[in-house]
Coordinates of N, CA and C in Angstrom, one line a residue:
N997 N 0.8 -1.2 0.0 CA 0.0 0.0 0.0 C 0.9 1.3 0.0
H998 N 0.2 2.4 -0.1 CA 1.0 3.7 -0.2 C 1.9 3.9 1.0
A999 N 1.3 3.7 2.2 CA 2.1 3.9 3.4 C 3.4 3.1 3.5
W1000 N 3.2 1.8 3.1 CA 4.4 0.9 3.1 C 5.4 1.4 2.1
N1001 N 5.0 1.8 0.9 CA 5.9 2.3 -0.1 C 6.7 3.5 0.4
E1002 N 6.0 4.4 1.2 CA 6.7 5.6 1.7 C 7.8 5.1 2.8
V1003 N 7.4 4.1 3.5 CA 8.4 3.6 4.5 C 9.6 3.1 3.8
I1004 N 9.4 2.3 2.7 CA 10.5 1.8 1.9 C 11.4 2.9 1.4
K1005 N 10.7 4.0 0.9 CA 11.5 5.1 0.4 C 12.4 5.7 1.5
L1006 N 11.9 5.9 2.7 CA 12.7 6.4 3.7 C 13.8 5.5 4.1
V1007 N 13.6 4.2 4.2 CA 14.7 3.3 4.5 C 15.8 3.3 3.5
N1008 N 15.4 3.5 2.2 CA 16.4 3.5 1.2 C 17.0 4.8 0.8
I1009 N 16.8 5.8 1.6 CA 17.3 7.2 1.3 C 18.8 7.1 1.0
P1010 N 19.7 6.5 1.9 CA 21.1 6.6 1.6 C 21.4 5.9 0.2
S1011 N 20.8 4.8 -0.1 CA 21.1 4.1 -1.4 C 20.6 5.0 -2.6
R1012 N 19.4 5.6 -2.4 CA 18.8 6.4 -3.4 C 19.7 7.6 -3.7
L1013 N 20.2 8.2 -2.6 CA 21.1 9.4 -2.8 C 22.4 9.0 -3.6
R1014 N 23.0 7.9 -3.2 CA 24.2 7.4 -3.9 C 23.8 7.2 -5.4
A1015 N 22.7 6.5 -5.7 CA 22.3 6.2 -7.0 C 22.1 7.5 -7.9
Y1016 N 21.3 8.4 -7.3 CA 20.9 9.6 -8.1 C 22.1 10.5 -8.3
S1017 N 23.1 10.5 -7.4 CA 24.2 11.4 -7.5 C 25.5 10.7 -8.0
G1018 N 25.4 9.5 -8.4 CA 26.6 8.8 -8.9 C 27.6 8.6 -7.8
G1019 N 27.1 8.4 -6.6 CA 28.0 8.2 -5.5 C 28.6 9.5 -4.8
K1020 N 28.2 10.7 -5.3 CA 28.8 11.9 -4.8 C 28.1 12.4 -3.5
F1021 N 26.8 12.0 -3.3 CA 26.1 12.3 -2.1 C 26.1 11.1 -1.2
L1022 N 26.5 11.3 0.1 CA 26.5 10.2 1.1 C 25.8 10.7 2.3
V1023 N 25.2 9.7 3.0 CA 24.5 10.0 4.3 C 25.4 9.5 5.4
I1024 N 25.9 10.5 6.2 CA 26.8 10.1 7.3 C 26.2 10.7 8.6
D1025 N 26.0 9.8 9.5 CA 25.3 10.2 10.8 C 24.1 11.0 10.6
G1026 N 23.3 10.7 9.6 CA 22.0 11.3 9.4 C 22.1 12.6 8.6
L1027 N 23.3 13.0 8.2 CA 23.4 14.2 7.4 C 23.9 13.9 6.0
I1028 N 23.4 14.6 5.0 CA 23.9 14.5 3.6 C 25.3 15.1 3.5
H1029 N 26.2 14.4 2.9 CA 27.6 15.0 2.6 C 27.9 15.0 1.2
F1030 N 28.6 16.0 0.7 CA 29.1 16.0 -0.6 C 30.6 16.3 -0.6
N1031 N 31.4 15.3 -1.1 CA 32.9 15.4 -1.0 C 33.3 15.5 0.4
N1032 N 32.7 14.7 1.3 CA 33.0 14.7 2.7 C 32.7 16.0 3.5
E1033 N 31.9 16.8 2.9 CA 31.5 18.1 3.5 C 30.0 18.1 3.8
P1034 N 29.5 18.3 5.0 CA 28.1 18.2 5.3 C 27.4 19.4 4.7
L1035 N 26.2 19.2 4.1 CA 25.5 20.2 3.4 C 24.5 20.9 4.4
P1036 N 24.2 22.2 4.1 CA 23.2 22.9 4.9 C 21.8 22.1 4.8
K1037 N 21.0 22.3 5.9 CA 19.7 21.6 5.9 C 18.8 21.9 4.8
V1038 N 18.8 23.2 4.4 CA 17.9 23.6 3.3 C 18.3 22.9 2.0
L1039 N 19.6 22.8 1.7 CA 20.1 22.2 0.5 C 19.8 20.7 0.6
S1040 N 20.0 20.1 1.7 CA 19.7 18.7 1.9 C 18.2 18.4 1.6
A1041 N 17.3 19.3 2.1 CA 15.9 19.1 1.9 C 15.6 19.2 0.4
R1042 N 16.2 20.2 -0.3 CA 16.0 20.3 -1.7 C 16.5 19.1 -2.5
I1043 N 17.6 18.5 -2.1 CA 18.0 17.3 -2.7 C 17.0 16.2 -2.6
M1044 N 16.4 16.0 -1.5 CA 15.4 15.0 -1.3 C 14.2 15.3 -2.1
D1045 N 13.9 16.6 -2.3 CA 12.8 17.0 -3.1 C 13.0 16.6 -4.6
F1046 N 14.2 16.8 -5.0 CA 14.6 16.4 -6.4 C 14.5 14.9 -6.6
I1047 N 15.0 14.2 -5.6 CA 14.9 12.7 -5.7 C 13.5 12.2 -5.7
N1048 N 12.7 12.8 -4.8 CA 11.3 12.4 -4.8 C 10.5 12.7 -6.1
N1049 N 11.0 13.7 -6.8 CA 10.4 14.1 -8.1 C 11.2 13.4 -9.3
D1050 N 12.0 12.5 -9.0 CA 12.8 11.8 -10.0 C 13.6 12.7 -10.9
L1051 N 14.2 13.7 -10.3 CA 15.0 14.7 -11.0 C 16.5 14.5 -10.7
D1052 N 17.3 14.8 -11.7 CA 18.8 14.6 -11.6 C 19.3 15.6 -10.6
C1053 N 20.2 15.1 -9.7 CA 20.8 16.0 -8.6 C 21.9 16.8 -9.1
L1054 N 22.4 16.7 -10.4 CA 23.5 17.4 -10.8 C 23.3 18.9 -10.7
P1055 N 22.1 19.5 -11.0 CA 21.9 20.9 -10.9 C 22.2 21.4 -9.4
L1056 N 21.9 20.6 -8.4 CA 22.1 20.9 -7.1 C 23.6 20.9 -6.7
I1057 N 24.3 19.9 -7.3 CA 25.8 19.9 -7.2 C 26.4 21.2 -7.7
K1058 N 25.9 21.6 -8.9 CA 26.4 22.8 -9.5 C 26.0 24.0 -8.7
F1059 N 24.8 24.0 -8.1 CA 24.4 25.1 -7.3 C 25.3 25.2 -6.1
W1060 N 25.6 24.1 -5.5 CA 26.5 24.1 -4.3 C 27.9 24.7 -4.7
D1061 N 28.4 24.3 -5.8 CA 29.7 24.8 -6.3 C 29.6 26.3 -6.6
N1062 N 28.5 26.7 -7.2 CA 28.4 28.1 -7.5 C 28.3 29.0 -6.2
L1063 N 27.5 28.4 -5.3 CA 27.3 29.2 -4.0 C 28.6 29.4 -3.3
R1064 N 29.5 28.4 -3.4 CA 30.8 28.6 -2.6 C 31.7 29.7 -3.2
Q1065 N 31.3 30.2 -4.4 CA 32.1 31.3 -5.0 C 31.7 32.6 -4.4
N1066 N 30.5 32.6 -3.7 CA 30.1 33.9 -3.0 C 31.0 34.3 -1.9
P1067 N 31.6 35.5 -1.9 CA 32.6 35.8 -0.9 C 32.0 36.1 0.5
S1068 N 30.6 36.2 0.6 CA 30.0 36.5 1.9 C 29.3 35.3 2.5
E1069 N 29.7 35.0 3.7 CA 29.1 33.9 4.4 C 27.6 34.2 4.8
D1070 N 27.4 35.5 5.2 CA 26.1 36.0 5.5 C 25.2 35.8 4.3
S1071 N 25.7 36.2 3.1 CA 24.9 36.1 1.9 C 24.5 34.7 1.6
K1072 N 25.4 33.7 1.8 CA 25.1 32.3 1.6 C 23.9 31.9 2.5
Q1073 N 24.0 32.2 3.8 CA 22.9 31.8 4.7 C 21.6 32.5 4.3
D1074 N 21.7 33.8 4.0 CA 20.5 34.6 3.6 C 19.8 34.0 2.4
L1075 N 20.6 33.5 1.4 CA 20.1 32.9 0.2 C 19.4 31.6 0.5
F1076 N 19.9 30.8 1.4 CA 19.2 29.6 1.8 C 17.8 29.9 2.4
A1077 N 17.7 31.0 3.2 CA 16.5 31.4 3.8 C 15.5 31.8 2.7
F1078 N 16.0 32.5 1.7 CA 15.2 33.0 0.6 C 14.6 31.8 -0.2
L1079 N 15.5 30.8 -0.5 CA 15.1 29.7 -1.3 C 14.1 28.8 -0.6
E1080 N 14.4 28.6 0.7 CA 13.5 27.8 1.5 C 12.1 28.4 1.7
H1081 N 12.1 29.7 2.0 CA 10.8 30.3 2.3 C 9.9 30.5 1.1
N1082 N 10.5 30.6 -0.1 CA 9.8 30.9 -1.3 C 9.7 29.8 -2.3
N1083 N 10.3 28.7 -2.0 CA 10.3 27.5 -2.9 C 10.8 27.8 -4.3
I1084 N 12.0 28.5 -4.3 CA 12.5 29.0 -5.6 C 13.1 27.8 -6.4
P1085 N 12.8 27.8 -7.7 CA 13.3 26.8 -8.6 C 14.8 27.0 -8.9
I1086 N 15.5 25.8 -9.1 CA 16.9 25.8 -9.4 C 17.0 25.5 -10.9
T1087 N 18.0 26.2 -11.6 CA 18.2 25.9 -13.0 C 19.3 24.8 -13.2
A1088 N 19.3 24.3 -14.4 CA 20.2 23.2 -14.7 C 21.7 23.5 -14.5
D1089 N 22.0 24.8 -14.6 CA 23.4 25.2 -14.4 C 23.7 25.7 -13.0
G1090 N 22.8 25.4 -12.1 CA 23.1 25.7 -10.7 C 22.8 27.1 -10.3
C1091 N 22.0 27.8 -11.0 CA 21.5 29.1 -10.6 C 20.1 29.0 -10.1
F1092 N 19.4 30.2 -9.9 CA 18.0 30.1 -9.4 C 17.2 31.2 -10.1
I1093 N 15.9 31.0 -10.0 CA 15.0 31.9 -10.7 C 14.4 32.9 -9.7
G1094 N 14.4 34.2 -10.1 CA 13.7 35.3 -9.3 C 12.8 36.0 -10.2
Y1095 N 12.2 37.1 -9.7 CA 11.2 37.9 -10.5 C 11.5 39.4 -10.3
K1096 N 11.1 40.1 -11.4 CA 11.4 41.5 -11.4 C 10.2 42.3 -12.1
R1097 N 9.7 43.3 -11.5 CA 8.7 44.2 -12.1 C 9.4 45.3 -12.8
V1098 N 9.1 45.5 -14.1 CA 9.7 46.6 -14.9 C 8.6 47.4 -15.6
D1099 N 8.9 48.5 -16.3 CA 7.8 49.2 -17.0 C 7.4 48.5 -18.3
H1100 N 6.5 49.1 -19.0 CA 5.9 48.4 -20.2 C 6.9 48.4 -21.3
N1101 N 8.1 49.1 -21.2 CA 9.1 49.1 -22.2 C 10.3 48.3 -21.7
Y1102 N 10.1 47.5 -20.7 CA 11.2 46.7 -20.1 C 12.3 47.5 -19.4
M1103 N 12.1 48.7 -19.1 CA 13.1 49.5 -18.4 C 12.8 49.5 -16.9
S1104 N 13.9 49.5 -16.1 CA 13.7 49.5 -14.7 C 12.9 50.7 -14.2
K1105 N 12.2 50.6 -13.1 CA 11.3 51.6 -12.7 C 12.0 52.8 -12.0
H1106 N 13.1 52.5 -11.4 CA 13.8 53.6 -10.7 C 15.0 54.1 -11.5
V1107 N 15.2 55.4 -11.4 CA 16.3 56.0 -12.2 C 17.6 55.9 -11.4
G1108 N 18.7 56.0 -12.1 CA 20.0 55.9 -11.5 C 20.6 54.6 -11.7
I1109 N 21.7 54.4 -12.4 CA 22.3 53.1 -12.7 C 23.8 53.3 -12.6
W1110 N 24.5 52.2 -12.4 CA 25.9 52.1 -12.6 C 26.1 51.5 -14.0
T1111 N 26.9 52.1 -14.8 CA 27.2 51.6 -16.1 C 28.7 51.6 -16.4
K1112 N 29.1 50.7 -17.2 CA 30.6 50.5 -17.5 C 31.0 51.4 -18.7
N1113 N 31.9 52.3 -18.4 CA 32.4 53.2 -19.5 C 33.9 52.8 -19.7
G1114 N 34.1 51.9 -20.7 CA 35.4 51.3 -20.8 C 35.7 50.4 -19.7
K1115 N 36.8 50.6 -18.9 CA 37.1 49.8 -17.8 C 36.6 50.4 -16.5
K1116 N 35.9 51.5 -16.6 CA 35.5 52.2 -15.4 C 34.0 52.2 -15.2
W1117 N 33.5 51.9 -14.0 CA 32.1 52.0 -13.7 C 31.7 53.4 -13.3
V1118 N 30.7 54.0 -13.9 CA 30.3 55.4 -13.6 C 28.8 55.4 -13.3
W1119 N 28.4 56.4 -12.4 CA 27.0 56.5 -12.0 C 26.3 57.5 -12.9
D1120 N 25.2 57.0 -13.5 CA 24.3 57.8 -14.3 C 23.0 58.0 -13.6
K1121 N 22.8 59.2 -13.0 CA 21.7 59.5 -12.1 C 20.4 59.5 -12.9
N1122 N 20.4 59.6 -14.2 CA 19.2 59.6 -15.0 C 19.0 58.3 -15.8
G1123 N 19.9 57.4 -15.6 CA 19.8 56.1 -16.4 C 18.9 55.1 -15.8
R1124 N 18.5 54.2 -16.7 CA 17.7 53.0 -16.3 C 18.1 51.8 -17.0
Y1125 N 18.0 50.6 -16.4 CA 18.5 49.4 -17.0 C 17.4 48.8 -17.9
D1126 N 17.9 48.2 -19.0 CA 17.1 47.6 -20.0 C 16.9 46.1 -19.6
H1127 N 15.6 45.7 -19.4 CA 15.3 44.3 -18.9 C 14.6 43.5 -20.0
T1128 N 14.9 43.8 -21.2 CA 14.4 43.0 -22.3 C 14.9 41.6 -22.2
P1129 N 14.0 40.6 -22.4 CA 14.5 39.2 -22.3 C 15.7 38.9 -23.2
G1130 N 16.7 38.3 -22.6 CA 18.0 38.0 -23.3 C 19.1 39.0 -22.8
K1131 N 18.7 40.1 -22.1 CA 19.7 41.0 -21.6 C 20.4 40.6 -20.3
R1132 N 21.5 41.1 -20.1 CA 22.3 40.9 -18.8 C 22.4 42.2 -18.1
V1133 N 22.0 42.3 -16.8 CA 22.0 43.5 -16.0 C 23.0 43.3 -14.9
E1134 N 23.9 44.2 -14.7 CA 24.9 44.1 -13.6 C 25.4 45.4 -13.2
M1135 N 26.0 45.4 -12.0 CA 26.7 46.6 -11.4 C 27.8 46.1 -10.5
P1136 N 28.8 46.9 -10.1 CA 29.9 46.5 -9.3 C 29.3 46.0 -7.9
R1137 N 29.9 44.8 -7.5 CA 29.4 44.3 -6.2 C 29.7 45.3 -5.1
D1138 N 30.8 46.0 -5.1 CA 31.1 46.9 -4.0 C 30.2 48.1 -4.0
K1139 N 29.4 48.3 -5.0 CA 28.4 49.4 -5.0 C 27.0 49.0 -4.4
V1140 N 26.9 47.7 -4.2 CA 25.6 47.2 -3.6 C 25.7 47.2 -2.1
D1141 N 24.7 47.7 -1.4 CA 24.7 47.8 0.0 C 24.6 46.4 0.6
P1142 N 25.6 46.0 1.4 CA 25.6 44.6 2.0 C 24.9 44.5 3.3
N1143 N 24.5 45.7 3.8 CA 23.9 45.7 5.2 C 22.4 45.2 5.1
R1144 N 22.2 44.0 5.6 CA 20.8 43.4 5.5 C 19.8 44.2 6.3
E1145 N 20.2 45.0 7.2 CA 19.3 45.8 8.0 C 18.7 47.0 7.2
N1146 N 19.4 47.4 6.2 CA 18.9 48.4 5.3 C 18.0 47.8 4.3
T1147 N 16.7 48.0 4.5 CA 15.7 47.2 3.7 C 15.6 47.7 2.2
C1148 N 15.6 49.0 2.1 CA 15.6 49.6 0.7 C 16.8 50.4 0.5
S1149 N 17.7 49.9 -0.4 CA 19.0 50.6 -0.5 C 19.6 50.2 -1.9
T1150 N 20.8 50.6 -2.1 CA 21.5 50.5 -3.4 C 21.7 49.0 -3.8
G1151 N 21.4 48.7 -5.0 CA 21.6 47.3 -5.5 C 20.6 46.9 -6.5
L1152 N 20.8 45.8 -7.2 CA 19.8 45.3 -8.1 C 18.8 44.4 -7.4
H1153 N 17.6 44.7 -7.4 CA 16.6 44.0 -6.5 C 15.9 42.9 -7.3
V1154 N 15.8 41.8 -6.7 CA 15.1 40.6 -7.2 C 14.2 40.1 -6.1
A1155 N 13.0 39.6 -6.5 CA 12.0 39.2 -5.5 C 11.4 37.8 -5.8
A1156 N 10.8 37.3 -4.8 CA 9.9 36.1 -5.0 C 8.7 36.6 -5.8
F1157 N 8.0 35.6 -6.4 CA 6.9 35.9 -7.3 C 5.9 36.8 -6.7
R1158 N 5.4 36.4 -5.5 CA 4.3 37.1 -4.8 C 4.7 38.6 -4.6
Y1159 N 5.9 38.8 -4.1 CA 6.3 40.2 -3.8 C 6.4 41.0 -5.1
A1160 N 7.0 40.5 -6.1 CA 7.2 41.2 -7.4 C 5.9 41.4 -8.1
D1161 N 4.9 40.5 -7.9 CA 3.7 40.6 -8.6 C 2.8 41.6 -8.0
V1162 N 2.8 41.8 -6.7 CA 1.8 42.7 -6.0 C 2.4 44.0 -5.5
S1163 N 3.7 44.1 -5.4 CA 4.3 45.3 -4.7 C 4.8 46.4 -5.5
Y1164 N 4.8 46.2 -6.8 CA 5.5 47.2 -7.7 C 4.5 47.9 -8.7
G1165 N 3.2 47.7 -8.5 CA 2.3 48.4 -9.4 C 2.2 47.7 -10.8
D1166 N 2.0 48.5 -11.8 CA 1.8 48.0 -13.2 C 3.1 47.8 -13.9
G1167 N 3.0 47.4 -15.1 CA 4.2 47.1 -15.9 C 4.3 45.7 -16.2
K1168 N 5.5 45.2 -16.7 CA 5.7 43.8 -17.0 C 6.4 43.1 -15.9
L1169 N 6.1 41.8 -15.8 CA 6.8 41.0 -14.8 C 7.7 40.0 -15.6
V1170 N 9.0 40.0 -15.2 CA 9.9 39.1 -15.9 C 10.6 38.2 -15.0
E1171 N 10.9 37.0 -15.5 CA 11.8 36.0 -14.8 C 13.2 36.4 -15.0
V1172 N 14.0 36.3 -14.0 CA 15.5 36.6 -14.1 C 16.2 35.4 -13.5
K1173 N 17.4 35.1 -14.0 CA 18.2 34.0 -13.5 C 19.4 34.7 -12.8
V1174 N 19.6 34.2 -11.5 CA 20.6 34.8 -10.7 C 21.7 33.7 -10.3
H1175 N 22.9 34.1 -10.5 CA 24.0 33.2 -10.1 C 24.2 33.3 -8.5
P1176 N 24.3 32.2 -7.8 CA 24.4 32.3 -6.3 C 25.5 33.2 -5.9
K1177 N 26.6 33.3 -6.6 CA 27.7 34.2 -6.2 C 27.4 35.7 -6.2
D1178 N 26.4 36.0 -7.0 CA 26.0 37.4 -7.2 C 25.0 37.9 -6.1
V1179 N 24.6 37.1 -5.2 CA 23.7 37.5 -4.1 C 24.5 38.3 -3.1
V1180 N 24.0 39.5 -2.8 CA 24.7 40.3 -1.8 C 24.1 40.3 -0.4
T1181 N 22.7 40.4 -0.4 CA 22.0 40.4 0.9 C 20.6 40.1 0.7
V1182 N 19.9 39.5 1.7 CA 18.5 39.3 1.8 C 18.0 40.0 3.0
P1183 N 17.3 41.2 2.9 CA 16.8 41.9 4.1 C 15.8 41.0 4.9
P1184 N 15.9 41.0 6.2 CA 15.0 40.1 7.0 C 13.6 40.5 7.0
D1185 N 13.2 41.7 6.7 CA 11.8 42.1 6.6 C 11.2 41.7 5.2
Y1186 N 10.1 42.2 4.9 CA 9.4 41.8 3.7 C 9.2 40.3 3.6
N1187 N 9.2 39.7 4.7 CA 8.9 38.2 4.7 C 10.0 37.4 3.9
Q1188 N 11.2 38.0 3.9 CA 12.3 37.3 3.2 C 12.0 37.0 1.7
E1189 N 11.3 38.0 1.1 CA 10.8 37.8 -0.3 C 11.6 38.7 -1.3
K1190 N 12.6 39.4 -0.9 CA 13.4 40.1 -1.9 C 14.8 40.2 -1.5
M1191 N 15.7 40.5 -2.4 CA 17.1 40.5 -2.2 C 17.8 41.6 -3.0
R1192 N 19.0 41.9 -2.7 CA 19.9 42.7 -3.5 C 21.0 41.9 -4.1
T1193 N 21.2 42.1 -5.4 CA 22.3 41.4 -6.1 C 23.1 42.3 -6.9
C1194 N 24.2 41.8 -7.5 CA 25.0 42.6 -8.3 C 24.9 42.2 -9.8
G1195 N 24.0 41.3 -10.1 CA 23.8 40.9 -11.5 C 22.8 39.8 -11.7
Y1196 N 22.2 39.8 -12.9 CA 21.2 38.7 -13.2 C 21.0 38.8 -14.7
S1197 N 20.4 37.7 -15.3 CA 20.0 37.7 -16.7 C 18.5 37.6 -16.8
I1198 N 18.0 38.3 -17.8 CA 16.5 38.3 -18.0 C 16.1 37.2 -18.9
I1199 N 15.2 36.4 -18.5 CA 14.8 35.2 -19.2 C 13.6 35.4 -20.1
R1200 N 12.5 35.8 -19.5 CA 11.3 36.0 -20.3 C 10.2 36.7 -19.5
D1201 N 9.1 37.1 -20.2 CA 7.9 37.6 -19.5 C 7.3 36.5 -18.8
C1202 N 6.5 36.8 -17.8 CA 5.8 35.8 -17.1 C 4.5 36.3 -16.5
S1203 N 3.5 35.5 -16.2 CA 2.3 35.9 -15.6 C 1.9 35.0 -14.4
K1204 N 2.7 34.0 -14.2 CA 2.4 33.1 -13.1 C 3.7 32.5 -12.5
V1205 N 3.7 32.0 -11.3 CA 4.9 31.5 -10.7 C 5.3 30.2 -11.3
Y1206 N 6.6 29.9 -11.4 CA 7.1 28.6 -11.9 C 7.2 27.7 -10.7
E1207 N 6.4 26.6 -10.7 CA 6.2 25.8 -9.5 C 7.1 24.6 -9.4
K1208 N 7.8 24.2 -10.5 CA 8.5 22.9 -10.5 C 9.9 23.2 -9.8
P1209 N 10.5 22.2 -9.1 CA 11.7 22.5 -8.4 C 12.9 22.7 -9.4
L1210 N 12.9 22.1 -10.6 CA 13.9 22.3 -11.5 C 13.4 23.1 -12.7
Y1211 N 14.0 24.2 -13.0 CA 13.5 25.1 -14.0 C 13.9 24.6 -15.4
E1212 N 13.0 24.5 -16.3 CA 13.2 24.0 -17.6 C 12.7 25.1 -18.6
H1213 N 13.5 25.9 -19.1 CA 13.1 27.0 -19.9 C 12.8 26.5 -21.3
D1214 N 11.6 26.9 -21.8 CA 11.1 26.5 -23.1 C 11.4 27.6 -24.1
E1215 N 12.3 27.4 -25.1 CA 12.6 28.5 -26.0 C 11.5 28.7 -27.0
S1216 N 10.5 27.9 -27.1 CA 9.5 28.0 -28.2 C 8.8 29.4 -28.2
F1217 N 8.7 30.0 -27.0 CA 7.9 31.3 -26.9 C 8.6 32.3 -27.8
E1218 N 10.0 32.3 -27.9 CA 10.7 33.3 -28.7 C 10.4 33.2 -30.1
A1219 N 10.0 32.0 -30.6 CA 9.7 31.9 -32.0 C 8.2 31.9 -32.3
T1220 N 7.4 32.1 -31.3 CA 5.9 32.1 -31.5 C 5.5 33.5 -32.0
K1221 N 5.1 33.6 -33.2 CA 4.7 34.9 -33.8 C 3.3 35.3 -33.4
G1222 N 3.1 36.6 -33.2 CA 1.8 37.1 -33.0 C 1.3 36.8 -31.6
Q1223 N 2.2 36.5 -30.7 CA 1.7 36.1 -29.3 C 2.6 36.6 -28.3
K1224 N 2.1 37.0 -27.2 CA 2.9 37.6 -26.1 C 3.7 36.5 -25.5
A1225 N 4.9 36.8 -25.0 CA 5.8 35.8 -24.4 C 5.2 35.2 -23.2
S1226 N 4.4 36.1 -22.5 CA 3.8 35.6 -21.2 C 2.7 34.6 -21.4
D1227 N 2.3 34.4 -22.7 CA 1.2 33.4 -23.0 C 1.7 32.0 -23.2
V1228 N 3.0 31.8 -23.2 CA 3.6 30.5 -23.5 C 4.3 29.9 -22.3
Y1229 N 4.0 28.7 -21.9 CA 4.6 28.0 -20.8 C 4.9 26.6 -21.1
K1230 N 5.8 26.0 -20.4 CA 6.2 24.6 -20.6 C 5.2 23.8 -19.8
D1231 N 4.7 22.7 -20.4 CA 3.8 21.8 -19.6 C 4.1 20.4 -20.1
D1232 N 4.7 19.6 -19.2 CA 5.0 18.2 -19.6 C 5.8 18.1 -20.8
G1233 N 6.7 19.1 -21.0 CA 7.6 19.0 -22.2 C 7.1 19.6 -23.4
K1234 N 5.9 20.2 -23.4 CA 5.3 20.8 -24.6 C 5.0 22.2 -24.3
A1235 N 5.1 23.0 -25.4 CA 4.7 24.4 -25.3 C 3.2 24.6 -25.4
V1236 N 2.6 25.2 -24.4 CA 1.1 25.4 -24.4 C 0.8 26.9 -24.3
T1237 N -0.3 27.3 -24.9 CA -0.6 28.7 -24.8 C -1.8 28.9 -23.8
T1238 N -1.7 30.0 -23.1 CA -2.7 30.3 -22.1 C -3.7 31.4 -22.5
A1239 N -3.5 31.9 -23.7 CA -4.5 33.0 -24.2 C -4.5 32.9 -25.7
K1240 N -5.5 33.6 -26.3 CA -5.6 33.6 -27.7 C -4.5 34.5 -28.3
K1241 N -4.3 34.3 -29.6 CA -3.2 35.1 -30.3 C -3.5 36.6 -30.1
S1242 N -2.4 37.3 -30.0 CA -2.5 38.7 -29.8 C -1.5 39.4 -30.7
S1243 N -1.8 40.7 -31.0 CA -0.8 41.4 -31.9 C 0.2 42.1 -31.0
Q1244 N 0.1 42.0 -29.7 CA 1.0 42.7 -28.8 C 2.4 41.9 -28.8
R1245 N 3.4 42.7 -28.6 CA 4.8 42.1 -28.5 C 5.4 42.3 -27.1

């Protein structure tokens, strides 16, 4: 029966971990280890989530390697809290998905940006970042406020879906991909639903949260003519539309 099958799954956790990770994940004294290093509880829980959904654990290995490139220990712990609280999806290359509200022309809502002029970063008080899908947005890490107690401060802001969807008014909502090393801080207020980073890549328009633990970006929306990008989503490996054809771009 179902209950007995669940018991078998629990008993076989160590062997399942070894099988899914090619022997890279081991359970020692009740904790998951990778290369003889114990993993944080949040990451361990996400690994089990992947296994229970029959997903490859390699993206989580890559995520762990990427995270270790972050120079701030506080940022690492803050990121775990953000991922855990908001059930954030992981990408195949070990990054994660966040959300950003921009205006109807894909430009950032707030004025003032850091932009690279040759080898020098300069402040443009009237500038705004272009968030068109496919663009990369970044600024110097040392120009991002690392103080987690400063809730609204300098930096590139990324949020969980609920916060981005309801807290920034009208405009477009886009998915962004963030490398764990680029996370600077997650303020403790706002229910741990937003963060400051020094860079991210814009993936696509969206109108609903991505709920699967492993993010699988479907490129077909880019080639779909006469349809808004937000109308195309991946469903069981197929591109499906959520609205009738539109002339809007």
